[in-house]
């Protein structure tokens, strides 16, 4: 690798709330240092819809539907280093709180029996990805290289983690930056 | 008279006859991780987080008497990896959604995961179905987070003289039960100032209406790591 080549980074939010991406923007002026060293591939920040070969993939959110599975597999195939960023990617997080409920009952409760909803049916447009019966942490679907906990991880934790990765060190988030909440 | 000593990670620790490795280490200001052990109760030996290596064998430091001249390994990559694996199993066995847990920041399980740098639960989650019991006017039971340390069972039986809690079932079917015909906490003589109401190391037994009185970020283990907080305060300190 030539010393001047920028690292390619892709990011995605699967079953997440974009909080981790907001936290990524919370690295404040470090964003300049970051953009000196990386260029973005597929990401909500570029709006590219497919992922090319990348050095690092940051995945926010767990896997709750068929589209999440495809995107996650694409990331794993294209990214040399794949990172589970935030609680939902690591353990399913908030979306996984539906895991002890029946997904069919959830859908009918929302679309068929809630007062004021004017659809009598659960939407079934072929464009809509099918929900999975359970929400899964991403390591249950693909191999994951590193995990960055937090809901969301703080900007500071993200910056330390990414700095380690960019410098070729094993990333390490320890006390007091390591948080599950 | 000089006391006998053993070596903990190469450093000498004095002990009294009959004292367990964990207790002697603690008295000497040395931390060995523990979840089911509590200074007010005899050792329970269930969580195994206190695992140490003595003469090639892995033993529970809370329930193994110290022996003169023994070489005890505790803070080593091998033993800490084993502890991390135990923690990971505890996390996937229950439902630990820390961001919504009132105990977050005050929880020993979580704080130990921080100490041991557990960044992933690694295993497949069980996502068990464990309904909460909100029947009691002052205390909520969220069974999703129980690690079956039996501290509440022991405290209620031995200190409160009530026997409000019991463990039933075995292995993965183990459950924390409430001793009432209805199974509900409201139908027992449990009170919010019982010892059992304050002893849970995780977020199962929670006092109502004070959950977020101390904000996240300013709680016990936000301020200092478990391996410091868990040691007895030196004499004269408050
Ligand atoms: S009991 Fe502890 S580990 Fe479990 S959810 Fe609550 S804070 Fe997290
Ligand atoms: S409720 Fe708390 S104290 Fe009781 S067994 Fe479960 S984890 Fe231990
Ligand atoms: S502290 Fe020794 S087994 Fe739990």
XYZ file of C-alpha atoms in Angstrom, chain B residues 65-155:
91
model
C -8.741 -22.092 51.874
C -5.387 -20.356 51.568
C -2.334 -22.593 52.063
C 1.106 -21.501 53.152
C 3.466 -21.125 50.229
C 0.806 -21.695 47.545
C 1.300 -19.904 44.230
C -1.998 -18.406 43.110
C -2.487 -16.946 39.629
C -5.371 -14.516 39.206
C -4.716 -11.485 37.019
C -3.299 -13.427 34.059
C -4.460 -13.511 30.421
C -5.478 -17.165 30.797
C -7.632 -16.663 33.881
C -9.101 -13.374 32.701
C -10.094 -14.989 29.394
C -11.897 -17.682 31.337
C -13.674 -15.020 33.400
C -14.630 -13.122 30.257
C -16.176 -16.296 28.839
C -18.206 -16.767 32.030
C -19.417 -13.174 31.773
C -20.350 -13.648 28.119
C -22.433 -16.686 29.053
C -24.202 -14.693 31.791
C -24.989 -11.910 29.324
C -26.499 -14.130 26.598
C -28.438 -16.271 29.062
C -30.555 -13.349 30.273
C -31.770 -10.161 28.631
C -29.259 -7.454 29.419
C -30.285 -4.329 27.593
C -28.150 -1.925 29.611
C -29.331 1.331 27.994
C -32.804 0.748 29.466
C -31.686 -0.708 32.797
C -32.051 1.389 35.938
C -29.026 -0.356 37.415
C -26.693 0.667 34.598
C -23.594 2.290 36.062
C -24.269 0.703 39.468
C -24.278 -2.880 38.214
C -21.510 -5.273 39.200
C -21.990 -7.537 36.188
C -21.619 -4.619 33.804
C -18.727 -3.124 35.778
C -16.910 -6.444 35.700
C -17.422 -6.609 31.946
C -15.794 -3.161 31.748
C -12.919 -4.274 33.981
C -12.289 -7.342 31.870
C -12.821 -5.409 28.620
C -15.629 -7.640 27.430
C -16.702 -5.880 24.234
C -18.897 -8.609 22.746
C -21.284 -11.213 24.139
C -19.702 -13.507 21.517
C -22.269 -16.311 21.851
C -25.760 -16.598 20.426
C -28.321 -14.812 22.571
C -31.042 -16.906 24.200
C -33.515 -14.001 24.388
C -35.513 -15.832 27.080
C -39.046 -14.767 27.944
C -39.086 -13.640 31.572
C -42.040 -11.415 32.509
C -41.448 -8.769 35.168
C -43.284 -8.593 38.513
C -44.428 -5.046 39.237
C -47.049 -6.076 41.782
C -45.306 -4.714 44.875
C -46.015 -1.018 45.578
C -42.388 -0.148 46.279
C -40.174 -2.674 44.523
C -40.009 -3.998 40.963
C -38.613 -7.397 39.991
C -37.095 -7.614 36.510
C -36.133 -11.266 36.170
C -34.548 -10.664 32.755
C -31.304 -9.734 34.478
C -31.027 -12.397 37.188
C -27.659 -14.163 37.387
C -28.797 -16.595 40.116
C -26.184 -15.569 42.645
C -28.746 -16.329 45.374
C -27.744 -13.270 47.388
C -31.379 -12.163 47.724
C -32.382 -15.690 48.724
C -29.689 -15.802 51.397
C -30.308 -12.247 52.648
